[in-house]
Short mmCIF file of C-alpha atoms in Angstrom, two decimals:
data_model
loop_
_atom_site.label_atom_id
_atom_site.label_comp_id
_atom_site.label_asym_id
_atom_site.label_seq_id
_atom_site.Cartn_x
_atom_site.Cartn_y
_atom_site.Cartn_z
CA UNK P 16 115.52 92.34 85.62
CA UNK P 17 112.62 92.99 83.24
CA UNK P 18 109.97 95.32 84.63
CA UNK P 19 106.57 93.58 84.64
CA UNK P 20 103.62 95.47 83.19
CA UNK P 21 100.74 95.54 85.71
CA UNK P 22 97.24 96.67 84.65
CA UNK P 23 94.76 98.18 87.08
CA UNK P 24 91.11 98.42 86.03
CA UNK P 25 89.44 100.67 88.57
CA UNK P 26 87.96 104.05 89.43
CA UNK P 27 89.89 107.28 89.82
CA UNK P 28 90.12 108.94 93.26
CA UNK P 29 90.61 112.69 92.81
CA UNK P 30 91.92 112.81 96.40
CA UNK P 31 94.79 110.52 95.41
CA UNK P 32 94.54 108.02 98.26
CA UNK P 33 92.60 105.13 96.73
CA UNK P 34 91.58 103.69 93.38
CA UNK P 35 93.76 104.11 90.30
CA UNK P 36 96.04 106.54 92.10
CA UNK P 37 96.77 104.18 95.01
CA UNK P 38 97.24 101.29 92.59
CA UNK P 39 99.75 103.09 90.38
CA UNK P 40 101.72 104.36 93.37
CA UNK P 41 101.90 100.83 94.78
CA UNK P 42 102.88 99.24 91.48
CA UNK P 43 105.60 101.83 90.92
CA UNK P 44 107.09 101.60 94.42
CA UNK P 45 107.24 97.81 94.14
CA UNK P 46 109.11 97.96 90.85
CA UNK P 47 106.41 97.32 88.27
CA UNK P 48 105.21 99.41 85.33
CA UNK P 49 101.65 100.47 86.01
CA UNK P 50 98.96 100.88 83.36
CA UNK P 51 95.30 101.75 83.86
CA UNK P 52 91.80 101.44 82.47
CA UNK P 53 89.54 103.90 84.27
CA UNK P 54 86.04 102.68 85.01
CA UNK P 55 84.76 105.80 86.78
CA UNK P 56 85.78 109.28 87.83
CA UNK P 57 85.02 110.15 91.44
CA UNK P 58 84.99 113.58 93.07
CA UNK P 59 86.54 112.49 96.34
CA UNK P 60 88.69 113.56 99.27
CA UNK P 61 89.43 112.34 102.78
CA UNK P 62 85.95 113.38 103.92
CA UNK P 63 83.98 111.41 101.35
CA UNK P 64 82.71 111.05 97.78
CA UNK P 65 80.66 113.92 96.33
CA UNK P 66 80.16 112.69 92.78
CA UNK P 67 80.70 109.86 90.30
CA UNK P 68 80.91 109.97 86.51
CA UNK P 69 81.22 106.69 84.60
CA UNK P 70 82.35 106.43 80.96
CA UNK P 71 80.55 104.35 78.38
CA UNK P 72 81.31 100.63 78.88
CA UNK P 73 82.61 100.40 75.31
CA UNK P 74 85.26 102.98 76.15
CA UNK P 75 86.32 100.99 79.22
CA UNK P 76 86.72 97.95 76.97
CA UNK P 77 88.64 100.08 74.47
CA UNK P 78 91.11 101.14 77.16
CA UNK P 79 91.73 97.54 78.19
CA UNK P 80 92.12 96.24 74.66
CA UNK P 81 94.46 99.08 73.69
CA UNK P 82 96.69 98.36 76.68
CA UNK P 83 96.65 94.66 75.86
CA UNK P 84 97.60 95.40 72.25
CA UNK P 85 100.58 97.50 73.31
CA UNK P 86 102.01 95.83 76.40
CA UNK P 87 102.84 92.32 77.64
CA UNK P 88 100.63 92.28 80.73
CA UNK P 89 102.14 90.26 83.56
CA UNK P 90 99.21 90.62 85.98
CA UNK P 91 96.06 92.69 86.45
CA UNK P 92 93.63 93.74 89.14
CA UNK P 93 90.13 95.18 89.19
CA UNK P 94 88.68 97.60 91.71
CA UNK P 95 85.63 99.82 91.42
CA UNK P 96 83.54 98.64 88.44
CA UNK P 97 80.38 100.64 89.27
CA UNK P 98 77.75 99.36 86.84
CA UNK P 99 76.43 96.20 85.24
CA UNK P 100 77.44 97.43 81.79
CA UNK P 101 81.02 98.16 82.85
CA UNK P 102 81.30 94.82 84.63
CA UNK P 103 80.19 93.02 81.48
CA UNK P 104 82.63 95.01 79.34
CA UNK P 105 85.55 94.31 81.69
CA UNK P 106 84.72 90.62 81.97
CA UNK P 107 84.55 90.25 78.19
CA UNK P 108 87.84 92.11 77.79
CA UNK P 109 89.84 89.92 80.20
CA UNK P 110 88.09 86.57 79.88
CA UNK P 111 90.70 85.24 77.47
CA UNK P 112 94.06 85.97 79.08
CA UNK P 113 97.35 84.40 80.09
CA UNK P 114 98.01 86.58 83.16
CA UNK P 115 96.71 86.30 86.74
CA UNK P 116 93.78 88.51 87.78
CA UNK P 117 93.10 89.87 91.28
CA UNK P 118 89.49 90.96 91.77
CA UNK P 119 88.80 93.45 94.55
CA UNK P 120 84.97 93.53 94.70
CA UNK P 121 84.67 97.20 95.68
CA UNK P 122 81.13 98.02 96.79
CA UNK P 123 81.32 100.99 99.18
CA UNK P 124 83.91 103.70 99.84
CA UNK P 125 85.55 103.94 103.26
CA UNK P 126 83.33 106.97 103.94
CA UNK P 127 80.22 104.88 103.21
CA UNK P 128 79.41 106.09 99.67
CA UNK P 129 78.16 103.36 97.28
CA UNK P 130 80.71 102.61 94.54
CA UNK P 131 78.72 99.76 92.97
CA UNK P 132 75.19 100.20 91.73
CA UNK P 133 72.67 97.98 93.48
CA UNK P 134 71.64 96.23 90.26
CA UNK P 135 75.31 95.43 89.48
CA UNK P 136 75.90 93.03 92.37
CA UNK P 137 74.51 90.03 90.50
CA UNK P 138 76.67 90.91 87.48
CA UNK P 139 79.74 91.04 89.70
CA UNK P 140 78.91 87.58 91.04
CA UNK P 141 78.08 86.17 87.63
CA UNK P 142 80.83 87.75 85.50
CA UNK P 143 83.83 88.73 87.63
CA UNK P 144 84.08 86.30 90.51
CA UNK P 145 84.54 83.27 88.20
CA UNK P 146 87.47 85.10 86.56
CA UNK P 147 89.27 85.81 89.86
CA UNK P 148 92.54 84.03 90.51
CA UNK P 149 92.26 85.81 93.85
CA UNK P 150 89.16 87.56 95.24
CA UNK P 151 89.87 90.10 98.02
CA UNK P 152 86.64 91.13 99.78
CA UNK P 153 86.49 92.90 103.11
CA UNK P 154 83.90 91.89 105.68
CA UNK P 155 80.96 94.02 104.38
CA UNK P 156 81.66 92.98 100.80
CA UNK P 157 81.85 89.28 101.69
CA UNK P 158 78.61 89.55 103.65
CA UNK P 159 76.85 91.31 100.78
CA UNK P 160 78.03 88.81 98.20
CA UNK P 161 77.27 85.67 100.23
CA UNK P 162 74.46 86.65 102.62
CA UNK P 163 76.52 85.26 105.52
CA UNK P 164 76.82 87.38 108.65
CA UNK P 165 80.52 87.09 109.50
CA UNK P 166 81.27 87.25 113.21
CA UNK P 167 83.51 84.23 113.79
CA UNK P 168 86.23 82.28 112.03
CA UNK P 169 83.64 79.63 111.18
CA UNK P 170 81.46 82.28 109.53
CA UNK P 171 84.50 83.45 107.55
CA UNK P 172 85.16 79.91 106.37
CA UNK P 173 81.53 79.52 105.29
CA UNK P 174 81.66 82.77 103.32
CA UNK P 175 84.95 81.82 101.66
CA UNK P 176 83.52 78.47 100.61
CA UNK P 177 80.51 80.17 99.04
CA UNK P 178 82.74 82.61 97.16
CA UNK P 179 84.87 79.72 95.92
CA UNK P 180 81.71 77.91 94.82
CA UNK P 181 80.86 81.05 92.82
CA UNK P 182 84.07 80.44 90.89
CA UNK P 183 86.88 82.30 92.65
CA UNK P 184 90.04 80.20 92.54
CA UNK P 185 91.18 81.62 95.89
CA UNK P 186 89.80 84.11 98.42
CA UNK P 187 91.49 86.54 100.79
CA UNK P 188 88.88 87.74 103.29
CA UNK P 189 90.41 90.88 104.78
CA UNK P 190 90.18 91.47 108.52
CA UNK P 191 90.29 95.25 108.70
CA UNK P 192 86.56 95.65 109.42
CA UNK P 193 86.58 93.36 112.46
CA UNK P 194 87.04 94.61 116.02
CA UNK P 195 90.63 94.14 117.21
CA UNK P 196 91.35 93.81 120.91
CA UNK P 197 94.83 92.28 120.65
CA UNK P 198 98.04 93.15 118.88
CA UNK P 199 97.42 91.39 115.56
CA UNK P 200 95.01 91.65 112.64
CA UNK P 201 94.12 88.54 110.65
CA UNK P 202 93.21 88.06 107.01
CA UNK P 203 91.80 84.66 106.03
CA UNK P 204 93.26 83.00 102.93
CA UNK P 205 91.15 80.24 101.41
CA UNK P 206 91.96 77.82 98.63
CA UNK P 207 89.40 75.07 97.93
CA UNK P 208 92.02 72.31 97.85
CA UNK P 209 93.87 73.49 100.98
CA UNK P 210 91.20 75.05 103.17
CA UNK P 211 91.58 78.26 105.15
CA UNK P 212 94.74 79.72 106.68
CA UNK P 213 95.05 82.60 109.14
CA UNK P 214 97.53 85.23 107.90
CA UNK P 215 98.25 87.76 110.65
CA UNK P 216 100.09 91.07 110.85
CA UNK P 217 100.66 93.53 113.73
CA UNK P 218 97.76 95.93 114.26
CA UNK P 219 98.43 99.52 113.18
CA UNK P 220 96.02 101.86 114.94
CA UNK P 221 95.54 104.86 112.67
CA UNK P 222 92.68 106.88 111.22
CA UNK P 223 94.73 107.42 108.06
CA UNK P 224 93.76 104.21 106.30
CA UNK P 225 92.14 105.44 103.09
CA UNK P 226 92.75 103.11 100.14
CA UNK P 227 94.02 100.09 102.05
CA UNK P 228 92.07 97.54 100.01
CA UNK P 229 93.23 99.06 96.72
CA UNK P 230 96.82 99.12 97.95
CA UNK P 231 96.76 95.49 99.09
CA UNK P 232 95.24 94.11 95.89
CA UNK P 233 97.62 96.17 93.73
CA UNK P 234 100.57 94.87 95.74
CA UNK P 235 99.41 91.27 95.31
CA UNK P 236 99.00 91.79 91.56
CA UNK P 237 102.47 93.30 91.30
CA UNK P 238 104.03 90.40 93.17
CA UNK P 239 102.22 87.93 90.92
CA UNK P 240 103.56 89.86 87.95
CA UNK P 241 107.07 89.22 89.26
CA UNK P 242 106.28 85.48 89.35
CA UNK P 243 105.71 85.01 93.07
CA UNK P 244 103.49 82.11 94.17
CA UNK P 245 100.09 83.34 95.33
CA UNK P 246 100.56 82.80 99.06
CA UNK P 247 103.97 84.48 99.01
CA UNK P 248 102.50 87.39 97.07
CA UNK P 249 99.80 87.86 99.68
CA UNK P 250 102.26 87.74 102.57
CA UNK P 251 104.52 90.27 100.90
CA UNK P 252 101.55 92.55 100.11
CA UNK P 253 100.44 92.38 103.75
CA UNK P 254 103.90 93.40 104.87
CA UNK P 255 104.00 96.26 102.39
CA UNK P 256 100.57 97.59 103.44
CA UNK P 257 101.44 97.26 107.13
CA UNK P 258 104.58 99.32 106.55
CA UNK P 259 102.62 101.96 104.61
CA UNK P 260 100.09 102.23 107.43
CA UNK P 261 102.77 102.67 110.09
CA UNK P 262 103.90 105.80 108.27
CA UNK P 263 100.42 106.95 107.13
CA UNK P 264 99.58 110.62 107.42
CA UNK P 265 96.85 113.13 106.56
CA UNK P 266 97.93 115.51 103.79
CA UNK P 267 94.50 117.19 103.91
CA UNK P 268 91.23 117.03 105.81
CA UNK P 269 89.65 113.77 106.88
CA UNK P 270 91.11 110.28 106.65
CA UNK P 271 94.56 110.29 105.10
CA UNK P 272 96.03 107.56 102.88
CA UNK P 273 98.48 104.80 103.53
CA UNK P 274 101.96 106.20 102.81
CA UNK P 275 102.78 104.31 99.62
CA UNK P 276 106.29 105.73 99.42
CA UNK P 277 107.25 104.68 102.95
CA UNK P 278 108.66 101.41 101.63
CA UNK P 279 111.39 103.49 100.00
CA UNK P 280 111.65 106.65 102.11
CA UNK P 281 111.74 104.92 105.50
CA UNK P 282 114.30 102.26 104.62
CA UNK P 283 117.05 104.16 106.42
CA UNK P 284 114.92 104.27 109.54
CA UNK P 285 114.04 100.58 109.26
CA UNK P 286 116.90 98.67 107.63
CA UNK P 287 114.92 95.42 107.75
CA UNK P 288 112.45 96.84 105.23
CA UNK P 289 113.81 95.51 101.95
CA UNK P 290 112.08 94.80 98.70
CA UNK P 291 113.03 91.37 97.35
CA UNK P 292 111.11 92.15 94.18
CA UNK P 293 113.80 94.45 92.83
CA UNK P 294 116.91 94.02 95.01
#
């Protein structure tokens, strides 16, 4: 089977649990060939973000174009884009494409540090959301982008409709920031022509959940690169992330990452965990 080339356009996490690092680990474990265009360098660990350095937007565009010139990209995702200038450069670089694009509208780190400049929100709405084959906001991101306070399923549907009206072809509103009193966690998948569907997984109660949004969007992009239909790609990505969280750990201080390698290393312990992407 040919190995699909998957491009991640995102920030670097020096702590290794999120961003480019989480994306490349996910892509590799799931059988793809990962490539990257780095939009920002963060000084980061499990306790938080202590600094951000962003390259010139032209250099971000240069990275993307150079990758496109050298590889047949099967799918791509975006994560942290940081500034209005970088958003514009990324949008211009991927506007004309033949591959699916997953847009993770990263605004704030899990520790609460802003990863998107305040004046860049309108650029994200104007430039990136219309390019998204799938938009994957969490609750705070969806609320910030739409102005809707999301407390109920009806609120979630309203927010998804607004995001679709902004141009997103499909929306996955992630449920990780909602209070969970039962045994399942629900993400809401919205397509304008089909409406909204509840996609649930078992709750994994762990403090080691750094980089979950990056991991999920990278997994969806990888599945799309293998030719999976969008809904199937999302369901597989949910399963992968859930498995990673069940074996999450803290290699250092603070919140640890999802265990990206668990899909491979724990297969003997859980024979049902198989990867149809490369079996």
